Structure formats: C-alpha cells, structure tokens
Short mmCIF file of C-alpha atoms in Angstrom, two decimals:
data_model
loop_
_atom_site.label_atom_id
_atom_site.label_comp_id
_atom_site.label_asym_id
_atom_site.label_seq_id
_atom_site.Cartn_x
_atom_site.Cartn_y
_atom_site.Cartn_z
CA MET E 600 316.36 -81.12 19.18
CA ASN E 601 319.69 -83.23 18.75
CA SER E 602 330.10 -80.99 16.64
CA LEU E 603 330.26 -81.04 13.17
CA PHE E 604 333.92 -80.25 13.45
CA LYS E 605 336.69 -82.13 15.18
CA ILE E 606 339.93 -80.13 15.05
CA ASN E 607 343.37 -80.46 16.50
CA THR E 608 344.47 -76.91 17.36
CA LEU E 609 347.22 -77.70 19.83
CA SER E 610 349.91 -76.22 17.56
CA TYR E 611 348.00 -73.01 16.85
CA PRO E 612 348.83 -69.74 18.58
CA ILE E 613 346.13 -68.81 21.06
CA ILE E 614 344.77 -65.94 19.01
CA ARG E 615 344.52 -68.02 15.83
CA LYS E 616 342.78 -70.75 17.76
CA SER E 617 340.24 -68.31 19.17
CA LEU E 618 339.52 -66.77 15.79
CA PHE E 619 339.18 -70.18 14.17
CA LEU E 620 336.78 -71.43 16.81
CA LEU E 621 334.77 -68.23 16.51
CA MET E 622 334.47 -68.83 12.76
CA ILE E 623 333.20 -72.34 13.46
CA VAL E 624 330.58 -71.09 15.90
CA LEU E 625 329.41 -68.42 13.47
CA SER E 626 329.32 -70.92 10.63
CA SER E 627 327.39 -73.39 12.74
CA CYS E 628 324.89 -70.71 13.78
CA THR E 629 324.48 -69.65 10.16
CA LEU E 630 323.83 -73.23 9.05
CA LYS E 631 321.33 -73.70 11.84
CA LYS E 632 319.58 -70.44 10.99
CA GLU E 633 319.43 -71.39 7.30
CA LYS E 634 317.95 -74.77 8.25
CA GLN E 635 315.34 -73.12 10.46
CA GLU E 636 314.48 -70.69 7.68
CA GLU E 637 314.18 -73.60 5.27
CA ASN E 638 311.72 -75.36 7.57
CA VAL E 639 309.68 -72.16 7.97
CA LYS E 640 309.63 -71.80 4.19
CA LEU E 641 308.48 -75.41 3.83
CA GLN E 642 305.58 -74.74 6.15
CA ASN E 643 304.65 -71.46 4.44
CA ASN E 644 304.46 -73.08 0.98
CA SER E 645 302.69 -76.16 2.26
CA ILE E 646 298.99 -76.99 2.12
CA ILE E 647 299.36 -78.19 5.72
CA SER E 648 297.81 -75.91 8.35
CA TYR E 649 298.25 -77.58 11.74
CA ALA E 650 300.90 -80.32 11.51
CA ASN E 651 304.46 -79.27 12.31
CA ARG E 652 306.25 -82.50 11.46
CA TYR E 653 305.69 -82.50 7.72
CA SER E 654 304.86 -80.28 4.78
CA LEU E 655 303.11 -81.15 1.54
CA GLU E 656 303.44 -79.06 -1.60
CA ARG E 657 301.49 -79.80 -4.75
CA LYS E 658 303.57 -78.90 -7.77
CA ASN E 659 303.19 -79.23 -11.52
CA GLY E 660 303.00 -82.96 -12.13
CA TYR E 661 304.07 -84.19 -8.68
CA SER E 662 303.90 -83.52 -4.95
CA GLN E 663 306.80 -82.86 -2.59
CA VAL E 664 306.69 -84.14 0.96
CA SER E 665 309.14 -83.00 3.62
CA VAL E 666 309.10 -84.91 6.90
CA ILE E 667 310.59 -82.69 9.60
CA ASN E 668 312.42 -84.02 12.67
CA PRO E 669 310.62 -87.36 12.43
CA TRP E 670 311.76 -88.99 15.65
CA GLN E 671 312.13 -88.02 19.30
CA GLY E 672 315.21 -85.88 19.83
CA ALA E 673 315.73 -85.19 16.12
CA SER E 674 317.01 -81.70 15.30
CA ASP E 675 317.38 -79.90 11.97
CA ILE E 676 316.50 -83.03 10.00
CA THR E 677 314.30 -82.89 6.92
CA GLN E 678 313.60 -85.90 4.73
CA LYS E 679 312.29 -85.05 1.28
CA TRP E 680 310.16 -87.25 -0.94
CA TYR E 681 308.81 -86.71 -4.43
CA LEU E 682 305.43 -88.29 -5.13
CA VAL E 683 305.16 -88.83 -8.86
CA PRO E 684 302.09 -90.27 -10.63
CA ARG E 685 302.79 -93.56 -12.35
CA GLY E 686 303.66 -93.07 -16.01
CA LEU E 687 305.20 -89.64 -15.48
CA LYS E 688 308.89 -88.79 -15.18
CA PRO E 689 310.32 -87.56 -11.87
CA PRO E 690 311.59 -83.96 -11.67
CA GLU E 691 314.96 -83.58 -13.36
CA GLY E 692 317.95 -84.06 -11.11
CA VAL E 693 316.02 -85.79 -8.33
CA ASP E 694 317.58 -88.84 -6.69
CA SER E 695 315.49 -91.87 -7.69
CA SER E 696 315.71 -93.20 -4.13
CA ALA E 697 313.61 -90.22 -3.02
CA VAL E 698 310.85 -90.88 -5.57
CA ILE E 699 307.63 -92.69 -4.69
CA PHE E 700 305.37 -93.54 -7.61
CA THR E 701 301.69 -93.03 -6.86
CA PRO E 702 299.21 -94.36 -6.23
CA ILE E 703 301.05 -96.84 -4.06
CA ARG E 704 299.65 -100.33 -4.50
CA LYS E 705 301.09 -102.14 -1.51
CA ILE E 706 302.18 -100.85 1.89
CA VAL E 707 303.63 -102.29 5.09
CA CYS E 708 302.92 -100.36 8.30
CA MET E 709 305.06 -100.61 11.43
CA SER E 710 302.27 -99.12 13.53
CA THR E 711 298.58 -99.97 13.70
CA THR E 712 297.82 -96.25 14.15
CA HIS E 713 298.46 -95.69 10.43
CA LEU E 714 295.72 -98.08 9.40
CA ALA E 715 292.76 -95.86 10.27
CA MET E 716 293.81 -93.26 7.72
CA ILE E 717 294.31 -95.88 5.01
CA SER E 718 290.89 -97.36 5.79
CA ALA E 719 289.26 -93.93 5.74
CA LEU E 720 290.44 -93.58 2.14
CA ASP E 721 289.03 -97.03 1.24
CA GLU E 722 292.49 -98.39 0.53
CA ASP E 723 292.47 -101.35 2.94
CA ASN E 724 293.39 -103.72 0.12
CA SER E 725 296.79 -102.07 -0.18
CA ILE E 726 297.80 -103.12 3.35
CA ALA E 727 300.08 -106.11 2.91
CA GLY E 728 301.81 -106.29 6.27
CA VAL E 729 301.55 -104.85 9.76
CA SER E 730 303.70 -104.92 12.84
CA GLY E 731 301.44 -105.99 15.69
CA THR E 732 298.48 -107.61 13.96
CA GLY E 733 297.43 -109.00 17.34
CA PHE E 734 296.56 -105.49 18.49
CA LEU E 735 294.21 -104.60 15.64
CA TYR E 736 290.74 -103.42 16.59
CA GLU E 737 288.89 -102.99 13.30
CA ASN E 738 287.06 -106.22 12.45
CA LYS E 739 287.54 -105.79 8.71
CA LEU E 740 291.29 -105.70 9.15
CA ILE E 741 291.26 -108.60 11.60
CA ARG E 742 289.44 -110.73 9.03
CA LYS E 743 292.08 -109.85 6.45
CA VAL E 744 294.74 -111.06 8.87
CA GLU E 745 292.82 -114.27 9.50
CA ASN E 746 292.50 -114.84 5.76
CA GLY E 747 296.21 -114.25 5.14
CA LEU E 748 295.64 -110.99 3.24
CA ILE E 749 297.56 -108.97 5.86
CA ARG E 750 300.70 -110.58 7.26
CA GLU E 751 302.50 -110.07 10.55
CA ILE E 752 306.01 -108.75 9.84
CA GLY E 753 307.38 -108.60 13.40
CA TYR E 754 308.85 -105.86 15.52
CA GLU E 755 311.97 -103.77 15.09
CA ASP E 756 314.98 -106.05 15.75
CA ASN E 757 312.73 -109.08 15.31
CA LEU E 758 311.60 -107.92 11.89
CA ASN E 759 310.73 -110.78 9.56
CA LYS E 760 312.89 -109.69 6.63
CA GLU E 761 311.95 -112.72 4.55
CA MET E 762 308.28 -111.82 4.86
CA VAL E 763 308.91 -108.21 3.89
CA ILE E 764 310.86 -109.38 0.80
CA ARG E 765 308.02 -111.74 -0.13
CA LEU E 766 305.43 -108.98 0.23
CA SER E 767 307.51 -106.62 -1.97
CA PRO E 768 305.75 -103.43 -0.86
CA ASP E 769 306.03 -100.08 -2.61
CA LEU E 770 306.58 -98.49 0.76
CA VAL E 771 307.21 -99.32 4.40
CA MET E 772 305.85 -96.70 6.77
CA VAL E 773 307.64 -96.49 10.12
CA TYR E 774 307.28 -94.38 13.24
CA GLY E 775 310.38 -92.74 14.64
CA VAL E 776 311.26 -93.67 18.17
CA GLY E 777 314.96 -93.61 17.30
CA SER E 778 317.15 -92.29 14.52
CA GLU E 779 317.00 -93.38 10.90
CA SER E 780 320.01 -95.56 11.64
CA ALA E 781 317.90 -97.73 13.96
CA GLY E 782 318.68 -101.37 13.27
CA TYR E 783 315.41 -102.55 11.78
CA ILE E 784 315.07 -99.48 9.55
CA GLY E 785 318.53 -100.08 8.13
CA LYS E 786 317.58 -103.68 7.43
CA ILE E 787 314.51 -102.61 5.48
CA LYS E 788 316.53 -100.16 3.39
CA GLU E 789 319.09 -102.85 2.66
CA LEU E 790 316.28 -104.76 0.98
CA GLY E 791 315.93 -101.90 -1.50
CA ILE E 792 312.54 -100.90 -0.10
CA LYS E 793 311.62 -97.28 0.49
CA VAL E 794 311.03 -96.28 4.09
CA LEU E 795 308.94 -93.24 5.00
CA PHE E 796 308.83 -91.90 8.54
CA ASN E 797 305.42 -91.04 9.94
CA ALA E 798 305.77 -88.61 12.85
CA ASP E 799 302.10 -88.04 13.58
CA TYR E 800 302.53 -89.24 17.17
CA LEU E 801 304.91 -86.31 17.79
CA GLU E 802 302.35 -83.69 16.80
CA THR E 803 301.26 -81.48 19.69
CA ASP E 804 298.04 -80.24 18.07
CA PRO E 805 295.19 -82.76 17.85
CA LEU E 806 294.26 -81.37 14.43
CA GLY E 807 297.91 -81.56 13.41
CA LYS E 808 297.90 -85.28 14.08
CA ALA E 809 294.71 -85.79 12.08
CA GLU E 810 296.11 -83.71 9.21
CA TRP E 811 298.53 -86.52 8.34
CA ILE E 812 295.64 -88.00 6.37
CA LYS E 813 296.61 -85.53 3.63
CA LEU E 814 299.90 -87.39 3.24
CA PHE E 815 298.03 -90.64 2.75
CA GLY E 816 295.76 -88.84 0.28
CA ALA E 817 298.82 -87.86 -1.76
CA LEU E 818 300.28 -91.38 -1.58
CA TYR E 819 297.05 -92.91 -2.89
CA CYS E 820 296.12 -90.10 -5.31
CA ARG E 821 293.03 -89.40 -3.21
CA GLU E 822 293.86 -85.82 -2.33
CA ALA E 823 290.32 -84.47 -2.67
CA MET E 824 288.92 -87.23 -0.47
CA ALA E 825 291.60 -86.69 2.19
CA ASP E 826 291.04 -82.92 2.16
CA SER E 827 287.30 -83.43 2.58
CA ILE E 828 287.75 -85.84 5.49
CA PHE E 829 290.12 -83.47 7.26
CA LYS E 830 287.91 -80.45 6.68
CA SER E 831 285.02 -82.26 8.34
CA ILE E 832 287.22 -83.20 11.32
CA GLU E 833 288.51 -79.63 11.61
CA GLU E 834 285.04 -78.10 11.55
CA LYS E 835 283.69 -80.48 14.20
CA TYR E 836 286.70 -80.04 16.48
CA ILE E 837 286.60 -76.24 16.33
CA GLN E 838 282.83 -76.18 16.86
CA ILE E 839 283.09 -78.32 19.99
CA LYS E 840 286.12 -76.37 21.26
CA VAL E 841 284.30 -73.03 20.91
CA PHE E 842 281.17 -74.45 22.55
CA ILE E 843 283.23 -75.63 25.53
CA LYS E 844 284.99 -72.28 25.91
CA GLU E 845 281.73 -70.32 25.76
CA ASN E 846 279.97 -72.52 28.30
CA THR E 847 282.56 -73.12 31.01
CA ASP E 848 284.01 -70.84 33.67
CA ASN E 849 286.18 -73.27 35.64
CA ASN E 850 289.06 -75.55 34.68
CA PRO E 851 289.24 -78.80 36.67
CA LYS E 852 292.77 -80.06 37.30
CA VAL E 853 293.71 -83.31 35.58
CA LEU E 854 296.17 -86.06 36.47
CA LEU E 855 297.33 -88.53 33.80
CA GLY E 856 298.87 -91.98 33.80
CA LEU E 857 300.05 -94.45 36.36
CA PRO E 858 303.50 -95.20 37.77
CA PHE E 859 305.61 -98.06 36.45
CA LYS E 860 307.59 -99.58 39.30
CA ASP E 861 309.03 -96.51 41.06
CA THR E 862 308.75 -94.06 38.16
CA TRP E 863 305.84 -92.02 36.84
CA PHE E 864 306.35 -91.02 33.20
CA ILE E 865 304.67 -87.64 32.86
CA SER E 866 303.49 -86.20 29.55
CA PRO E 867 304.88 -82.66 29.21
CA GLY E 868 302.72 -79.59 28.95
CA ASN E 869 303.47 -79.21 25.23
CA SER E 870 302.07 -82.64 24.43
CA TYR E 871 299.04 -83.68 22.40
CA ILE E 872 297.06 -84.82 25.44
CA SER E 873 297.84 -81.65 27.39
CA ARG E 874 296.47 -79.58 24.50
CA MET E 875 293.39 -81.79 24.34
CA ILE E 876 292.71 -81.31 28.06
CA GLU E 877 293.07 -77.54 27.69
CA ASP E 878 290.66 -77.48 24.72
CA ALA E 879 288.24 -79.59 26.76
CA GLY E 880 288.12 -76.95 29.49
CA GLY E 881 290.57 -78.57 31.88
CA SER E 882 293.96 -77.75 33.36
CA TYR E 883 296.64 -80.41 33.14
CA LEU E 884 298.76 -80.54 36.31
CA TRP E 885 302.01 -80.23 34.33
CA HIS E 886 300.73 -77.79 31.70
CA GLU E 887 303.60 -75.37 32.34
CA THR E 888 306.32 -77.90 31.44
CA GLU E 889 307.94 -78.38 28.04
CA SER E 890 309.89 -81.36 26.78
CA SER E 891 310.43 -83.55 23.71
CA PHE E 892 310.11 -86.69 25.81
CA SER E 893 307.97 -88.08 28.59
CA MET E 894 309.37 -86.86 31.91
CA PRO E 895 310.32 -89.56 34.46
CA LEU E 896 309.42 -88.42 37.97
CA GLY E 897 309.45 -90.15 41.33
CA ILE E 898 306.10 -91.31 42.69
CA GLU E 899 306.41 -89.07 45.75
CA ASN E 900 306.84 -85.93 43.62
CA VAL E 901 303.84 -86.80 41.49
CA TYR E 902 301.75 -87.77 44.50
CA LEU E 903 302.18 -84.37 46.16
CA LYS E 904 301.03 -82.57 43.04
CA ALA E 905 298.26 -85.07 42.38
CA LEU E 906 296.63 -84.12 45.68
CA ASN E 907 295.26 -81.12 43.74
CA ALA E 908 293.80 -83.18 40.89
CA ASP E 909 290.04 -83.17 40.36
CA TYR E 910 290.09 -85.92 37.72
CA TRP E 911 292.38 -88.79 36.78
CA LEU E 912 292.54 -89.97 33.16
CA ASN E 913 294.38 -92.51 30.97
CA ILE E 914 295.57 -95.03 33.54
CA GLY E 915 296.90 -97.57 31.05
CA SER E 916 295.89 -101.23 31.23
CA VAL E 917 294.39 -101.01 34.73
CA ASN E 918 290.62 -101.49 34.75
CA THR E 919 289.67 -101.27 38.43
CA ARG E 920 290.31 -99.17 41.52
CA ASN E 921 291.88 -102.22 43.12
CA GLY E 922 294.24 -102.39 40.18
CA ILE E 923 295.38 -98.85 40.96
CA THR E 924 295.99 -99.49 44.66
CA SER E 925 297.90 -102.68 43.81
CA VAL E 926 300.44 -100.45 42.07
CA ASP E 927 300.81 -98.25 45.16
CA PRO E 928 298.38 -98.24 48.11
CA ARG E 929 299.00 -94.52 48.75
CA LEU E 930 297.13 -93.67 45.56
CA ALA E 931 293.87 -94.47 47.32
CA ASP E 932 294.37 -91.31 49.40
CA LEU E 933 294.19 -89.00 46.39
CA PRO E 934 290.99 -86.90 46.44
CA CYS E 935 290.18 -87.75 42.82
CA PHE E 936 290.40 -91.46 43.76
CA LYS E 937 288.13 -91.03 46.77
CA LYS E 938 285.57 -89.14 44.68
CA GLY E 939 285.61 -91.78 41.97
CA ASN E 940 286.68 -89.31 39.28
CA ILE E 941 288.79 -91.83 37.40
CA PHE E 942 288.31 -92.52 33.68
CA ASN E 943 290.30 -94.61 31.25
CA ASN E 944 290.51 -94.50 27.46
CA ASN E 945 289.87 -98.21 26.99
CA LYS E 946 286.12 -98.49 26.50
CA ARG E 947 286.63 -99.85 22.98
CA VAL E 948 288.96 -102.80 23.52
CA ASN E 949 288.47 -106.19 21.89
CA SER E 950 289.19 -109.63 23.31
CA LYS E 951 292.78 -109.59 22.02
CA GLY E 952 293.58 -106.24 23.61
CA GLY E 953 293.27 -104.07 20.51
CA ASN E 954 292.30 -100.57 21.66
CA ASP E 955 290.38 -98.43 19.18
CA TYR E 956 291.53 -95.24 20.94
CA TRP E 957 294.99 -95.87 19.48
CA GLU E 958 293.62 -96.93 16.09
CA SER E 959 290.74 -94.71 14.98
CA GLY E 960 291.37 -92.01 17.60
CA CYS E 961 293.92 -90.30 15.37
CA LEU E 962 291.08 -89.38 13.00
CA LYS E 963 288.53 -88.59 15.69
CA PRO E 964 290.10 -85.87 17.85
CA HIS E 965 286.69 -84.20 18.01
CA VAL E 966 285.22 -87.33 19.60
CA ILE E 967 288.06 -87.56 22.13
CA LEU E 968 287.60 -83.85 22.86
CA ARG E 969 283.90 -84.31 23.52
CA ASP E 970 284.61 -87.33 25.72
CA ILE E 971 287.07 -85.45 27.92
CA ALA E 972 284.82 -82.37 28.08
CA SER E 973 281.90 -84.61 29.09
CA ILE E 974 284.01 -85.97 31.94
CA LEU E 975 285.29 -82.60 33.16
CA HIS E 976 282.03 -80.74 32.51
CA PRO E 977 279.21 -83.33 32.50
CA GLU E 978 276.58 -80.65 32.08
CA LEU E 979 277.83 -79.79 28.56
CA PHE E 980 276.80 -83.01 26.79
CA PRO E 981 274.16 -84.65 29.03
CA ASP E 982 272.71 -86.89 26.30
CA LYS E 983 276.01 -88.15 24.88
CA ASP E 984 277.56 -91.42 25.98
CA LEU E 985 281.31 -91.61 26.23
CA PHE E 986 282.82 -93.16 23.10
CA TYR E 987 286.44 -93.98 23.97
CA TYR E 988 286.37 -93.44 27.75
CA ILE E 989 284.85 -95.42 30.59
CA LYS E 990 284.53 -94.70 34.30
CA ILE E 991 286.68 -96.87 36.58
CA ASN E 992 284.72 -98.33 39.49
#
C-alpha cells in the first residue's frame, strides 16, 4: 500500500526524455504486476485458506513462510522464512539469516496477543520475555512473570536490550505498526537475533486472524495440533454465522468506539470488526468505507451519522454512561445511548487491566461472533451469557 528511479534528464532532448520515462513506467508496472502475481502464487500454493498476510507451504524436509505486507501501509513486501527441523540442513542456496530451526525453544513476544496461540499449543514454557507483562490476563502466564520465568523486555524505543541478550531467544516476534526499519526492530537485529513479523492484527477476516495459529504450529513442530485447533474454530464460526443468517431478517446499525479529544478514530468498512458485525447480522455505520488505517473524523461528522445507530459497541476503557458523557455531553442525545444499547468488550478484565478480549479473543472469533449476535439479536441465543461483552449502565 506504500520512485525507484531518480534521474537527471535535463540534458536529454524532449522526445528521448519522454521515451525514457515511459520505459520506466512500463518497467515499474511490470515489476509491480510480477510482485502481485508472486503473492497470488504464494497464496495458491499455501495451506492457508483465510489469512491474507502470510502463506505457509510444507515442502520436503522444511516449511516456507512468506509474511506479506506485514505492517500498516506496506506495499509489495514479502518476507520469506525457511523453517527447518533441528538436525537437518537448510535448502541449498538459502541465506542462513532467513532460516529458523524448529521447534523453537525460546521466544520473546512484543505483543500479548501472540501468547494465546502459544498457550493453545501447550508451549508456554518457551515464552521467555514479553512486552507488556502488566497487561497479561491468563493467570498461568501471570504466575510465570511473578516467578521470574517470563521477563518484561520493555516497549519499542525503551526496549531492554540487555534483557533480550540475556534471554538469548531463538526468535523475537513483533507486530508491524511501522516499517522493518523501526528503531527497536533494528536494535533487535543488531543483536543477531531473528525477528519475525506477525501481522495477524491486519487480517480483515476473523478466521484469517485465527489461522495464524498454523504459523505457530510450524514454529513448534505441532502442525497437526494447530490444524486441529483451527478446524474446530472454523467449524464453530461457520455454524454460528449460518445460523444467524438463516434466523434474522433485519440488520441493526452499529456505532463503534469513542472520541479521543476532538477526533473519533473510525475503523474502516474493510476491517476485522466490520466483518464481524456483518457476520453477526448487523450493519456497521461505515461499512462502505475502505482504508488501511483507522480514519480520523471530527466528532460532529460522526455524531450526525451516529444518530442512526441502534447499538454502540467497543467504547474503550470507559465503563459507565457517565464516563461517556464526560467525554462529550452531546453523546447523551444519541438514540442508542438513550435506549441503553451500549456494550463494551471488557467483561473479562483483571485487576491490573489485562483484557482477555485482546488475549484469547484471537482464537475465539466464534465466541465474539456469538456475543455480538446476542446483543444485536437477543432472541437468537436466549440461554447464553455474554463472554467478552458487558452492558454499560
């Protein structure tokens, strides 16, 4: 989503300049087309069905992973890794810096969202360091932190390099909010440690996000287990989605989020949460939009559209109606506010602020789907309590 050529043509005749520039444009288009075709080919040969940000190919004696456009705004970028079982030789001609020997024994994660997939594969003991240990939700992991088995390694520019060196992980898994030249990523690489981008948060399909567990399965040589876990998730999600579609005939309009100061950052219509709302039998207010980033809009613009909202979800750290009006008193005039149709995804939050929605939710899209459908269409699941969501009173 991100000029390869910088040329001084001042001394060229006009016609030569035009022809030369035309050749550059054609060459650039050809390169871009070849790159797009390569990415399509990667997906076609991959065992991945829903995720668009990576492919995974199982070959004779190793697996090949290609992480595609792994950060916001990335375009035509593919990072290739070769996962080779310990004791075997890497494919001939492959750069050793692109080889990860499996199973990995020790990992450092820059996001707590990666931990649920590692735990699901019973590989908690491999987690040596985490960025943001104070936001963990899972008690088993919290105890490991308390016992010094998982160490805090800091954030981005405040990365504790000495701690990372001491931990000596096989791999550091990062999430891409910037380019691969981001300061803290460069620092990790300088330490001679391999850095793998995890772009699950950029997936627009809820099942695509969950399908990243197959990458962890390959890293830990637990492919069969990962495939089984994902298959179960897929079956449950599709079953609930079909049930919702067959038993609803209206699509309540949904508002998301809360303004920060004078700006409301709106999730685009091609986002993960927009897709989830659609699958749950709702209609997201900005479903027709498309963007690679959250869209900053003025409160007034959002307010006018929000007058049509039937429900209001995911309001951040606010836990009361008074908390909402303290942000902007005008929000109390929204019909969804007056009706009390406000729900937040923070039912499972511990005393330190760790929110399980952001931890285990990546592997439970079917549970999130059922929660949202229960809110929008309460008649569908009358005997089911909300798991991640809670009504705001």
